[in-house]
Coordinates of C-alpha atoms and ligand atoms in Angstrom, one line a residue:
M221 CA 10.8 -25.9 -28.4
I222 CA 7.8 -25.0 -26.0
A223 CA 4.6 -26.7 -26.9
P224 CA 1.6 -24.5 -27.4
A225 CA -0.2 -24.0 -24.3
Q226 CA -3.5 -26.2 -24.1
D227 CA -5.9 -24.7 -21.9
A228 CA -6.2 -21.6 -19.7
S229 CA -4.7 -23.5 -16.6
E230 CA -1.8 -24.6 -18.2
V231 CA -1.5 -20.6 -19.2
T232 CA -1.6 -19.9 -15.7
A233 CA 0.7 -22.6 -14.7
R234 CA 3.5 -21.4 -16.6
S235 CA 3.0 -17.8 -15.8
A236 CA 3.5 -18.7 -12.4
Q237 CA 6.7 -20.9 -13.1
A238 CA 7.9 -17.8 -15.0
P239 CA 10.5 -16.0 -12.8
F240 CA 8.7 -12.6 -11.1
V241 CA 10.1 -9.6 -12.6
N242 CA 9.5 -6.3 -11.2
E243 CA 7.7 -3.7 -13.6
E244 CA 9.4 -1.5 -15.4
F245 CA 8.9 2.4 -14.6
V246 CA 8.1 4.4 -17.7
D247 CA 10.5 6.8 -19.2
F248 CA 8.5 10.4 -19.2
T249 CA 11.7 11.6 -20.6
L250 CA 11.0 10.1 -24.2
G251 CA 8.9 11.6 -26.4
E252 CA 6.3 8.6 -27.4
N253 CA 5.4 8.2 -23.1
R254 CA 4.6 11.8 -22.5
R255 CA 2.2 11.7 -25.6
A256 CA 0.9 8.7 -24.8
M257 CA 0.4 10.2 -20.9
Q258 CA -1.2 13.4 -22.7
A259 CA -3.5 11.2 -24.7
A260 CA -4.1 9.5 -21.3
L261 CA -5.2 12.1 -19.5
A262 CA -7.5 14.2 -22.2
D263 CA -9.4 11.0 -22.2
V264 CA -9.9 10.7 -18.7
E265 CA -10.6 14.2 -18.2
S266 CA -13.4 13.4 -20.7
Q267 CA -14.5 11.2 -18.3
L268 CA -14.5 13.2 -15.3
G269 CA -17.6 13.6 -13.3
R270 CA -19.5 10.0 -13.7
S271 CA -21.3 8.5 -11.1
Y272 CA -20.6 4.7 -9.8
D273 CA -22.6 2.0 -8.0
L274 CA -21.7 -0.5 -5.3
V275 CA -21.2 -3.4 -6.4
I276 CA -22.6 -6.1 -4.6
G277 CA -22.7 -9.9 -5.3
G278 CA -21.7 -8.6 -9.2
R279 CA -25.2 -6.3 -9.2
R280 CA -24.9 -2.4 -9.5
V281 CA -26.7 -1.0 -6.2
R282 CA -27.2 2.9 -6.2
T283 CA -27.7 4.2 -2.9
E284 CA -29.5 8.0 -1.7
G285 CA -26.4 9.2 -0.4
K286 CA -22.8 10.0 -2.4
I287 CA -19.3 10.2 -1.8
V288 CA -18.0 12.9 -4.0
S289 CA -14.4 12.8 -4.9
S290 CA -12.6 15.7 -6.4
N291 CA -9.4 16.8 -7.6
P292 CA -7.1 18.1 -5.1
A293 CA -5.6 20.5 -7.6
Q294 CA -8.8 21.7 -8.5
P295 CA -11.5 20.5 -5.9
A296 CA -14.5 22.5 -7.9
Q297 CA -13.4 19.6 -10.9
V298 CA -15.6 16.4 -9.8
V299 CA -13.4 12.8 -10.5
G300 CA -16.9 10.8 -9.6
T301 CA -20.0 10.8 -7.5
H302 CA -20.1 7.5 -6.0
S303 CA -23.0 5.5 -4.1
R304 CA -22.1 5.3 -0.4
A305 CA -22.8 2.2 1.3
G306 CA -24.1 2.9 5.0
S307 CA -23.6 0.3 7.3
E308 CA -27.4 -1.1 6.4
H309 CA -25.3 -2.6 3.6
V310 CA -22.9 -4.6 5.2
Q311 CA -25.1 -7.7 5.8
Q312 CA -25.7 -7.6 2.1
A313 CA -22.1 -7.8 1.2
L314 CA -21.1 -10.2 3.6
D315 CA -23.7 -12.3 2.3
A316 CA -22.7 -12.0 -1.1
A317 CA -19.4 -13.1 0.0
Q318 CA -20.2 -15.7 1.9
T319 CA -22.0 -17.0 -0.8
A320 CA -19.6 -16.9 -3.7
F321 CA -16.7 -18.0 -1.0
A322 CA -18.6 -21.8 -1.6
D323 CA -17.1 -22.0 -4.8
W324 CA -14.5 -19.5 -5.0
S325 CA -12.7 -20.9 -2.3
R326 CA -13.0 -24.5 -3.9
R327 CA -11.2 -23.4 -7.1
S328 CA -7.8 -24.2 -8.1
A329 CA -4.7 -21.9 -6.7
V330 CA -3.8 -22.0 -10.8
E331 CA -7.5 -21.1 -11.4
R332 CA -7.2 -18.3 -8.8
A333 CA -3.9 -16.8 -9.9
G334 CA -5.3 -17.2 -13.4
L335 CA -7.4 -14.1 -12.6
L336 CA -4.8 -11.9 -11.4
F337 CA -2.6 -12.5 -14.0
R338 CA -5.1 -11.2 -16.6
A339 CA -5.8 -8.3 -14.5
A340 CA -2.2 -7.7 -14.4
T341 CA -1.9 -7.8 -18.2
L342 CA -4.7 -5.6 -18.5
I343 CA -3.5 -3.1 -16.3
R344 CA -0.3 -3.2 -18.4
E345 CA -2.0 -2.4 -21.5
R346 CA -3.9 0.6 -20.0
K347 CA -1.0 1.8 -17.8
F348 CA -1.1 5.3 -18.9
E349 CA -4.8 5.3 -18.6
F350 CA -4.6 4.6 -15.0
C351 CA -1.9 6.7 -14.0
A352 CA -4.3 9.4 -15.4
W353 CA -6.7 8.7 -12.7
L354 CA -4.4 8.8 -10.2
V355 CA -3.4 12.2 -11.4
Y356 CA -7.1 13.6 -10.9
E357 CA -7.8 11.8 -8.0
V358 CA -4.9 12.2 -5.8
G359 CA -2.3 14.4 -7.3
K360 CA 0.4 12.2 -8.0
N361 CA 2.8 13.6 -10.9
W362 CA 3.9 11.1 -13.7
G363 CA 6.4 9.2 -11.9
E364 CA 4.6 8.8 -8.6
A365 CA 1.6 7.5 -10.5
D366 CA 3.4 5.3 -12.6
A367 CA 5.3 4.0 -9.6
D368 CA 2.0 3.4 -7.8
V369 CA 1.1 1.3 -11.2
G370 CA 3.7 -0.6 -11.7
E371 CA 3.5 -1.9 -7.8
T372 CA 0.0 -2.9 -8.6
I373 CA 1.0 -5.2 -11.7
D374 CA 3.8 -6.3 -9.2
F375 CA 1.5 -7.4 -6.7
L376 CA -0.6 -9.1 -9.0
E377 CA 2.1 -11.1 -10.5
F378 CA 4.1 -11.6 -7.5
Y379 CA 0.9 -13.3 -5.5
A380 CA -0.3 -15.4 -8.0
R381 CA 3.0 -17.2 -8.3
E382 CA 3.4 -17.0 -4.3
A383 CA -0.1 -18.9 -4.2
V384 CA 0.7 -21.2 -6.6
R385 CA 3.8 -21.8 -4.7
L386 CA 2.0 -22.1 -1.6
A387 CA -0.6 -24.8 -3.0
S388 CA 2.4 -27.1 -3.2
A389 CA 4.0 -26.8 -0.2
T390 CA 4.1 -30.1 2.0
T391 CA 5.3 -31.0 5.7
P392 CA 9.6 -30.8 5.8
I393 CA 9.2 -34.4 7.4
Q394 CA 7.3 -37.5 6.1
L395 CA 7.1 -39.7 8.4
P396 CA 7.3 -43.7 8.1
G397 CA 4.0 -45.3 7.8
E398 CA 2.2 -42.0 7.0
R399 CA 1.6 -39.4 4.7
N400 CA 1.7 -36.0 5.4
Q401 CA -0.1 -33.1 4.2
L402 CA 0.4 -29.5 5.0
R403 CA -2.6 -27.2 3.0
Y404 CA -3.3 -23.4 3.3
L405 CA -6.7 -22.9 3.5
P406 CA -8.7 -19.9 3.3
L407 CA -9.9 -17.9 6.2
G408 CA -13.5 -17.0 4.9
V409 CA -15.0 -13.4 4.4
G410 CA -13.1 -10.9 4.9
A411 CA -12.5 -6.8 5.0
V412 CA -10.5 -5.1 3.2
I413 CA -9.9 -1.3 4.1
P414 CA -7.3 0.7 2.2
P415 CA -5.9 4.4 2.7
W416 CA -5.9 7.0 -0.1
N417 CA -2.4 7.6 -0.6
F418 CA -1.5 4.5 -2.8
P419 CA -5.2 3.9 -4.2
L420 CA -4.2 1.3 -6.6
A421 CA -1.2 -0.4 -5.1
I422 CA -2.5 -1.0 -2.1
M423 CA -5.8 -1.6 -2.6
A424 CA -5.4 -3.9 -5.1
G425 CA -2.3 -5.4 -3.5
M426 CA -4.8 -6.4 -0.3
T427 CA -7.4 -7.3 -2.3
A428 CA -5.7 -9.7 -4.7
A429 CA -3.8 -11.4 -2.0
A430 CA -6.9 -12.1 -0.2
I431 CA -9.0 -13.3 -3.2
V432 CA -6.1 -15.6 -4.6
C433 CA -6.1 -17.6 -1.5
G434 CA -9.6 -18.2 -1.8
N435 CA -10.9 -15.8 0.4
T436 CA -13.9 -13.4 -0.5
V437 CA -14.2 -9.8 0.3
V438 CA -15.9 -6.8 1.1
L439 CA -13.4 -3.5 -0.3
K440 CA -14.3 -0.1 1.4
P441 CA -11.9 2.0 -0.5
S442 CA -11.3 5.5 1.5
E443 CA -13.7 8.0 1.0
D444 CA -10.4 10.2 -1.1
A445 CA -10.0 7.8 -3.7
P446 CA -13.3 5.5 -4.4
T447 CA -12.8 6.4 -8.5
I448 CA -9.8 4.2 -8.7
A449 CA -11.0 1.6 -6.9
A450 CA -14.4 1.3 -9.1
R451 CA -12.1 1.4 -12.4
F452 CA -9.8 -1.7 -10.9
M453 CA -13.2 -3.3 -9.9
S454 CA -14.9 -3.4 -13.4
L455 CA -10.7 -4.0 -14.6
L456 CA -11.4 -7.3 -12.2
E457 CA -14.9 -8.2 -13.8
E458 CA -13.1 -7.6 -17.3
A459 CA -10.6 -10.3 -16.2
G460 CA -13.2 -12.9 -15.4
L461 CA -14.0 -12.2 -11.6
P462 CA -16.9 -14.2 -10.2
D463 CA -19.7 -12.3 -8.8
G464 CA -19.5 -11.6 -5.0
V465 CA -15.6 -12.5 -4.6
V466 CA -14.9 -8.9 -4.3
N467 CA -17.9 -6.4 -3.3
L468 CA -16.8 -3.3 -3.9
C469 CA -18.7 -0.6 -0.9
P470 CA -17.3 2.6 -0.5
G471 CA -18.3 4.0 2.6
A472 CA -17.7 6.4 5.5
G473 CA -14.7 4.8 7.5
A474 CA -16.4 5.3 10.6
E475 CA -19.7 4.3 9.4
F476 CA -19.6 1.1 7.0
G477 CA -16.2 0.6 8.0
A478 CA -16.8 0.2 11.9
A479 CA -19.6 -2.0 11.8
L480 CA -18.0 -4.2 8.9
V481 CA -15.4 -4.8 11.2
E482 CA -17.6 -5.4 14.1
H483 CA -19.8 -8.1 12.2
P484 CA -19.9 -11.1 13.5
Q485 CA -19.3 -12.8 9.8
T486 CA -16.5 -10.8 9.5
R487 CA -13.6 -13.6 9.7
F488 CA -10.8 -11.0 8.6
V489 CA -9.9 -7.4 8.3
A490 CA -6.7 -6.1 5.8
F491 CA -6.2 -2.9 6.6
T492 CA -3.3 0.2 5.6
G493 CA -4.3 3.3 7.2
S494 CA -3.5 5.9 9.9
K495 CA -2.5 4.5 13.8
T496 CA -5.4 5.8 15.6
V497 CA -8.2 4.1 13.0
G498 CA -6.0 0.7 13.4
L499 CA -5.7 0.8 16.9
Q500 CA -9.7 1.2 16.7
I501 CA -10.1 -1.7 14.5
H502 CA -7.8 -3.8 16.5
E503 CA -9.7 -3.3 19.6
R504 CA -13.1 -3.7 17.7
A505 CA -12.5 -7.0 15.9
A506 CA -10.9 -8.3 19.0
R507 CA -14.6 -8.2 20.5
T508 CA -16.2 -10.7 20.1
Q509 CA -19.7 -10.4 19.1
P510 CA -22.9 -12.6 19.7
G511 CA -22.7 -15.4 16.9
Q512 CA -19.3 -15.2 16.1
H513 CA -17.5 -18.7 16.1
F514 CA -13.9 -18.0 15.3
I515 CA -11.1 -15.1 16.6
K516 CA -10.9 -12.4 13.7
R517 CA -7.4 -11.8 12.2
T518 CA -6.5 -8.5 11.7
I519 CA -3.7 -7.3 9.4
L520 CA -2.9 -3.5 10.4
E521 CA -0.6 -1.4 8.8
M522 CA -0.3 2.0 10.2
G523 CA 1.7 5.1 10.2
G524 CA 5.6 6.4 10.5
K525 CA 7.6 8.6 11.6
D526 CA 10.5 7.9 9.6
S527 CA 14.4 9.0 10.1
I528 CA 17.2 9.0 7.7
L529 CA 20.6 9.1 9.5
V530 CA 23.3 11.3 7.9
D531 CA 26.8 10.2 9.3
N532 CA 29.7 12.4 9.1
D533 CA 31.6 10.7 6.6
C534 CA 28.9 9.8 4.5
D535 CA 28.8 10.9 0.6
L536 CA 26.6 14.4 1.3
D537 CA 25.3 15.0 -2.1
A538 CA 23.5 11.4 -2.3
A539 CA 22.4 12.1 1.8
V540 CA 21.0 15.5 0.4
Q541 CA 19.3 13.9 -2.7
G542 CA 18.0 11.1 -0.7
V543 CA 16.4 13.2 1.7
V544 CA 15.0 15.4 -0.3
A545 CA 13.4 12.6 -2.5
S546 CA 11.9 11.0 0.6
A547 CA 10.9 13.6 2.1
F548 CA 9.1 15.8 -0.7
G549 CA 8.4 12.9 -3.4
F550 CA 4.3 12.8 -3.6
N551 CA 4.4 15.6 -0.9
G552 CA 5.6 13.3 1.9
Q553 CA 2.5 11.7 1.5
K554 CA 3.9 8.5 1.8
C555 CA 3.9 6.3 5.0
S556 CA 7.5 5.5 4.1
A557 CA 8.1 9.2 3.8
C558 CA 11.4 10.8 5.9
S559 CA 9.7 13.2 8.0
R560 CA 13.2 13.5 10.4
A561 CA 16.8 14.0 9.4
I562 CA 18.9 13.2 11.7
V563 CA 22.4 14.8 11.1
D564 CA 25.5 14.5 12.8
A565 CA 26.6 17.7 14.6
E566 CA 30.5 17.7 12.3
I567 CA 28.3 18.1 8.7
Y568 CA 25.2 19.6 10.0
D569 CA 25.4 23.0 8.6
T570 CA 26.9 22.0 5.1
F571 CA 23.7 19.5 5.0
C572 CA 21.7 22.4 6.0
D573 CA 23.0 24.7 3.4
R574 CA 22.8 21.9 0.4
L575 CA 19.7 21.0 1.6
Q576 CA 18.0 24.6 1.5
A577 CA 19.1 25.0 -2.1
K578 CA 18.0 21.9 -3.1
V579 CA 14.4 22.2 -1.8
A580 CA 14.3 25.7 -3.5
E581 CA 14.9 24.0 -6.6
L582 CA 11.7 22.2 -5.9
K583 CA 8.7 23.1 -8.2
T584 CA 5.1 22.9 -7.0
G585 CA 2.0 22.8 -9.3
D586 CA -0.4 20.7 -11.1
P587 CA 0.4 17.3 -11.4
V588 CA -1.8 17.5 -14.6
E589 CA 1.8 19.6 -15.7
N590 CA 4.0 16.6 -14.1
V591 CA 5.6 18.9 -11.7
Y592 CA 7.3 17.6 -8.7
T593 CA 4.6 18.5 -6.2
G594 CA 1.3 18.7 -6.4
P595 CA -1.3 19.1 -3.8
V596 CA -2.2 17.6 -0.6
I597 CA -4.9 15.4 -0.5
S598 CA -8.2 17.4 1.2
E599 CA -8.6 20.3 2.7
K600 CA -8.5 18.6 6.1
A601 CA -4.8 17.6 5.1
Y602 CA -4.4 20.9 4.2
R603 CA -4.8 22.3 7.6
K604 CA -3.6 19.4 9.7
A605 CA 0.0 20.1 7.8
L606 CA -0.7 24.2 8.0
G607 CA -1.3 23.7 11.6
Y608 CA 2.2 21.7 12.6
I609 CA 3.9 24.2 10.5
E610 CA 2.7 26.9 12.7
I611 CA 3.5 24.8 15.5
G612 CA 7.4 23.6 14.0
K613 CA 7.8 27.3 13.4
T614 CA 7.9 27.5 17.4
E615 CA 9.9 24.3 18.0
G616 CA 12.8 25.2 15.1
T617 CA 13.8 27.2 12.3
V618 CA 12.3 27.3 8.8
L619 CA 14.6 26.8 6.1
N620 CA 12.2 26.2 3.3
G621 CA 9.0 27.1 2.7
G622 CA 6.5 27.1 5.6
H623 CA 3.5 28.5 4.2
A624 CA 0.5 27.9 1.7
I625 CA 0.6 28.1 -2.0
E626 CA -2.3 29.9 -3.4
T627 CA -3.2 28.7 -7.1
P628 CA -6.7 30.1 -8.9
G629 CA -8.2 26.8 -8.9
G630 CA -8.0 27.0 -5.1
G631 CA -5.7 23.3 -4.8
Y632 CA -4.5 22.5 -1.5
Y633 CA -1.0 23.5 -2.3
I634 CA 1.8 23.8 0.6
A635 CA 5.6 24.6 -0.2
P636 CA 7.8 22.4 0.7
T637 CA 8.8 23.1 4.3
V638 CA 12.0 22.2 6.1
I639 CA 12.6 23.2 9.5
K640 CA 16.0 22.7 11.6
D641 CA 17.0 22.7 15.1
V642 CA 14.3 20.6 16.0
A643 CA 14.7 18.9 19.6
P644 CA 13.9 15.2 19.0
A645 CA 11.3 15.3 21.5
A646 CA 9.4 18.3 19.7
R647 CA 6.0 17.6 18.3
I648 CA 6.7 17.8 14.4
A649 CA 9.6 15.5 15.3
Q650 CA 7.1 12.9 17.0
E651 CA 3.8 12.8 15.4
E652 CA 2.7 11.7 12.0
I653 CA 1.7 15.0 9.8
F654 CA 1.8 13.3 6.4
G655 CA 2.5 16.5 4.3
P656 CA 5.5 18.3 2.6
V657 CA 6.9 18.6 6.3
L658 CA 10.4 17.8 7.1
A659 CA 12.3 18.4 10.9
V660 CA 16.0 18.3 10.8
I661 CA 17.6 17.4 14.0
K662 CA 21.2 17.3 15.1
S663 CA 22.7 14.5 16.9
Q664 CA 26.1 14.9 18.7
N665 CA 27.4 11.3 17.4
F666 CA 26.6 8.0 16.4
D667 CA 25.1 6.6 19.3
E668 CA 23.0 9.7 20.2
A669 CA 21.8 9.6 16.6
L670 CA 20.5 6.1 17.2
A671 CA 18.8 6.8 20.4
I672 CA 17.1 9.7 18.4
A673 CA 15.8 7.0 15.4
N674 CA 14.4 4.6 18.0
N675 CA 12.7 7.4 20.2
T676 CA 9.3 7.6 18.2
E677 CA 6.1 4.8 19.1
Y678 CA 6.6 4.3 15.3
G679 CA 9.0 2.0 13.5
L680 CA 8.5 1.5 10.0
T681 CA 11.0 3.0 7.5
G682 CA 14.4 4.3 8.2
A683 CA 17.9 5.1 6.0
I684 CA 21.6 5.7 7.0
Y685 CA 23.8 7.1 5.1
S686 CA 27.6 6.4 6.0
N687 CA 30.5 5.2 4.9
S688 CA 31.4 3.5 8.1
R689 CA 30.9 -0.3 8.1
A690 CA 30.8 -0.2 11.8
N691 CA 28.3 2.1 11.9
L692 CA 26.3 0.3 9.1
E693 CA 26.6 -2.6 10.7
R694 CA 25.1 -1.3 14.0
A695 CA 22.6 0.6 12.2
Q696 CA 21.1 -2.8 11.0
N697 CA 20.9 -4.3 15.0
E698 CA 20.0 -1.0 16.6
F699 CA 18.1 0.9 14.3
H700 CA 14.8 -0.8 14.7
V701 CA 12.1 -0.5 11.8
G702 CA 10.6 -3.0 9.7
N703 CA 12.3 -1.4 6.1
L704 CA 15.8 -0.1 6.7
Y705 CA 17.8 1.2 4.1
L706 CA 21.8 1.7 4.1
N707 CA 23.1 4.4 1.9
R708 CA 19.5 5.0 -0.3
K709 CA 16.5 6.7 0.5
C710 CA 14.0 5.4 2.4
T711 CA 10.8 5.6 0.1
G712 CA 10.3 3.3 -3.1
A713 CA 10.0 -0.3 -1.8
M714 CA 9.9 -3.0 -4.6
V715 CA 7.8 -5.9 -4.7
G716 CA 9.8 -9.0 -4.1
A717 CA 13.3 -7.4 -3.4
H718 CA 11.8 -5.1 -0.1
P719 CA 8.9 -6.8 1.6
F720 CA 7.0 -3.8 3.4
G721 CA 5.6 -3.4 6.6
G722 CA 6.3 -2.1 10.1
F723 CA 7.3 -1.9 14.3
N724 CA 5.4 -0.9 17.2
M725 CA 2.5 1.7 16.1
S726 CA 3.6 1.5 12.4
G727 CA 1.7 -2.0 12.3
T728 CA 1.6 -5.4 12.1
D729 CA 4.9 -5.8 10.3
S730 CA 2.9 -7.7 7.4
K731 CA 5.1 -7.6 4.8
A732 CA 3.5 -6.8 2.0
G733 CA 5.1 -8.1 -1.4
G734 CA 7.0 -10.7 0.6
P735 CA 7.2 -14.1 0.4
D736 CA 5.1 -14.5 4.0
Y737 CA 2.7 -12.3 3.2
L738 CA 0.4 -14.9 2.1
L739 CA 0.0 -16.5 5.1
L740 CA -1.9 -13.9 6.8
F741 CA -4.9 -14.6 4.2
T742 CA -4.7 -18.6 5.0
Q743 CA -4.8 -21.2 7.7
A744 CA -3.2 -24.3 7.6
Q745 CA -4.3 -27.6 7.7
S746 CA -2.2 -30.5 9.0
I747 CA -3.6 -33.9 7.6
A748 CA -1.9 -37.3 8.6
E749 CA -3.1 -40.3 6.9
K750 CA -1.6 -43.9 7.9
I751 CA -0.7 -46.1 4.7
T752 CA -2.5 -49.0 3.8
K753 CA -2.9 -50.7 1.1
A754 CA -5.8 -48.9 0.3
S755 CA -4.0 -45.6 0.6
Q756 CA -0.9 -46.7 -1.5
A757 CA -3.0 -46.8 -4.3
A758 CA -4.4 -43.6 -4.2
E759 CA -2.9 -41.1 -6.9
K760 CA -2.1 -38.4 -4.5
Q761 CA 1.5 -38.2 -3.5
P762 CA 2.8 -36.2 -0.4
G763 CA 3.2 -32.6 -1.2
Q764 CA 1.2 -33.0 -4.8
M765 CA -2.0 -31.0 -4.0
D766 CA -4.6 -29.7 -6.2
L767 CA -3.0 -26.5 -7.8
Ligands
NAD901 P1 -7.3 6.8 7.5 O1 -6.7 5.6 8.5 O2 -7.6 7.8 7.8 O3 -8.0 5.8 6.7 C1 -7.9 4.6 6.2 C2 -9.0 3.6 5.9 O4 -9.5 3.5 6.9 C3 -9.9 4.7 4.7 O5 -10.8 3.6 3.9 C4 -10.8 5.0 5.6 O6 -12.2 5.1 5.4 C5 -10.8 3.8 6.9 N1 -11.4 4.1 8.1 C6 -11.7 5.2 9.3 N2 -12.0 5.3 9.8 C7 -12.3 3.8 10.3 C8 -12.9 3.2 11.4 N3 -13.4 3.8 12.2 N4 -13.0 1.7 11.0 C9 -13.3 1.1 9.8 N5 -12.5 1.8 8.9 C10 -12.1 2.8 9.2 O7 -5.7 7.0 6.9 P2 -5.7 7.8 5.3 O8 -5.8 9.1 5.3 O9 -6.5 6.7 4.5 O10 -3.9 7.1 5.0 C11 -2.9 7.6 5.6 C12 -2.3 6.9 6.4 O11 -2.0 5.8 6.2 C13 -1.0 7.3 7.2 O12 -1.1 7.2 8.7 C14 0.1 6.2 6.7 O13 0.8 6.5 7.1 C15 -0.7 5.3 6.4 N6 -0.1 4.4 5.2 C16 0.5 3.2 6.0 C17 0.9 2.3 5.2 C18 1.8 1.2 5.4 O14 2.2 0.4 4.5 N7 2.3 1.4 7.1 C19 1.2 2.5 3.9 C20 -0.3 3.6 3.4 C21 -0.4 4.4 4.3

């Protein structure tokens, strides 16, 4: 029988030893879950339009400037009004983080992990509520919202365990006559800059990874999803977050974000977003500022132009299903979304027919009603995707969609669009659209299919449907992407099983949700002590770090 836990740190140590298990998806076909979700939607609807302030050093800071977050399905509906941080708040926020760093960096890994475990428990208890916020603020359907919330819980649970594991690391070799240690120390004060499309999971994941290692951060959420971040911040506080460990500052990327990246006190930047912004951050962070006494570290996860290869001997229905789910799940607004299907000439026509039929079945409508595809995030995204559709009409033949969908609420709806007979170098085959637009490209043979798959500047995800072992193996060696999937869709990476991050212009291949991720938020220190009589008497054994 297991003895009852004595204190919080013992509880955490036990949690850390329990094996990590991915959070189960909610089954919305069950009446009780549907009712719980409807109740959460009604509850959250009654909370829409509230005001939120910056949180700096635990204090609420109200500003004149505001960011108004609205529901993309009904843009007149305000989800939250947020104080907007300007560049004048950068110093204040970094100072608060610096002050908090002195204590937080010295807390034990178990104590820091405890915060993540408690946050995971609270989110699990309020899963439907967080799902509902995601429905209203970014237009996710219920299943997509649940996947975002589930991934958030997974990141918290996974990184908590990883931090405890790292804290007990040791050197592979103990030299005779020495005591050798390897310690993973925090970097300092960092910036966390997430995108809007996984506004809970990526925002919380980057924040949790940074702080569990002992860093403190300034979190600048996306202008399109600040309310989710504000809700998460309150939850962290409820879970026991000390003041200043996370400083929440919604602000414009080009103003507050850029100033934060450039500041000489910012030790690291954890960014996920577009290629353009990622490269700007890379350059800005590389420029040493007066008074800066370290090289900034950047963790940059960027865009994608992801392909699914459809081989001539594959299970065609499975391939069609995988392409549809990867291309149109959350309207193609995932970095991992399939935006190019590269299909062998032998089966091209049959594939296109079946694809067209399957896409025609997709329903578009208000995510509150749990419709499969909802709106795109903003007017800017809507115009961009429609612009690419017009380009696509000159680059291929429209199989499905090709137009906007008007609704009384003026939501940013675009019909799921498939354009076939697209040349591999066409713009819609090369540039990230980040909307419900799929290009279908014909390949004459497998060599050509692989060449097309590798012909973009990106390298994030990719998939291949094939029954040829030889071709699956060639894909493993020649399909140059950070996350490769064989005979399954190219979206839906699971924490722990599919560490996530891309090659080339898709980023620094950080592998979020994997065993190497926390190393990016630490610096390793090696300590060697000559064994003397005095040191032999010391209590600590090699590898026994303070947890
Ligand atoms: P974005 O690049 O427009 O914005 C991302 C974040 O950067 C936001 O918080 C924004 O305010 C901030 N920002 C903008 N300009 C800045 C600047 N000059 N300095 C500092 N910060 C600045 O991206 P988005 O539209 O929010 O997200 C969509 C993009 O993210 C797509 O390209 C998608 O592929 C990518 N993405 C990548 C991954 C991945 O893991 N590789 C995951 C999700 C999304």
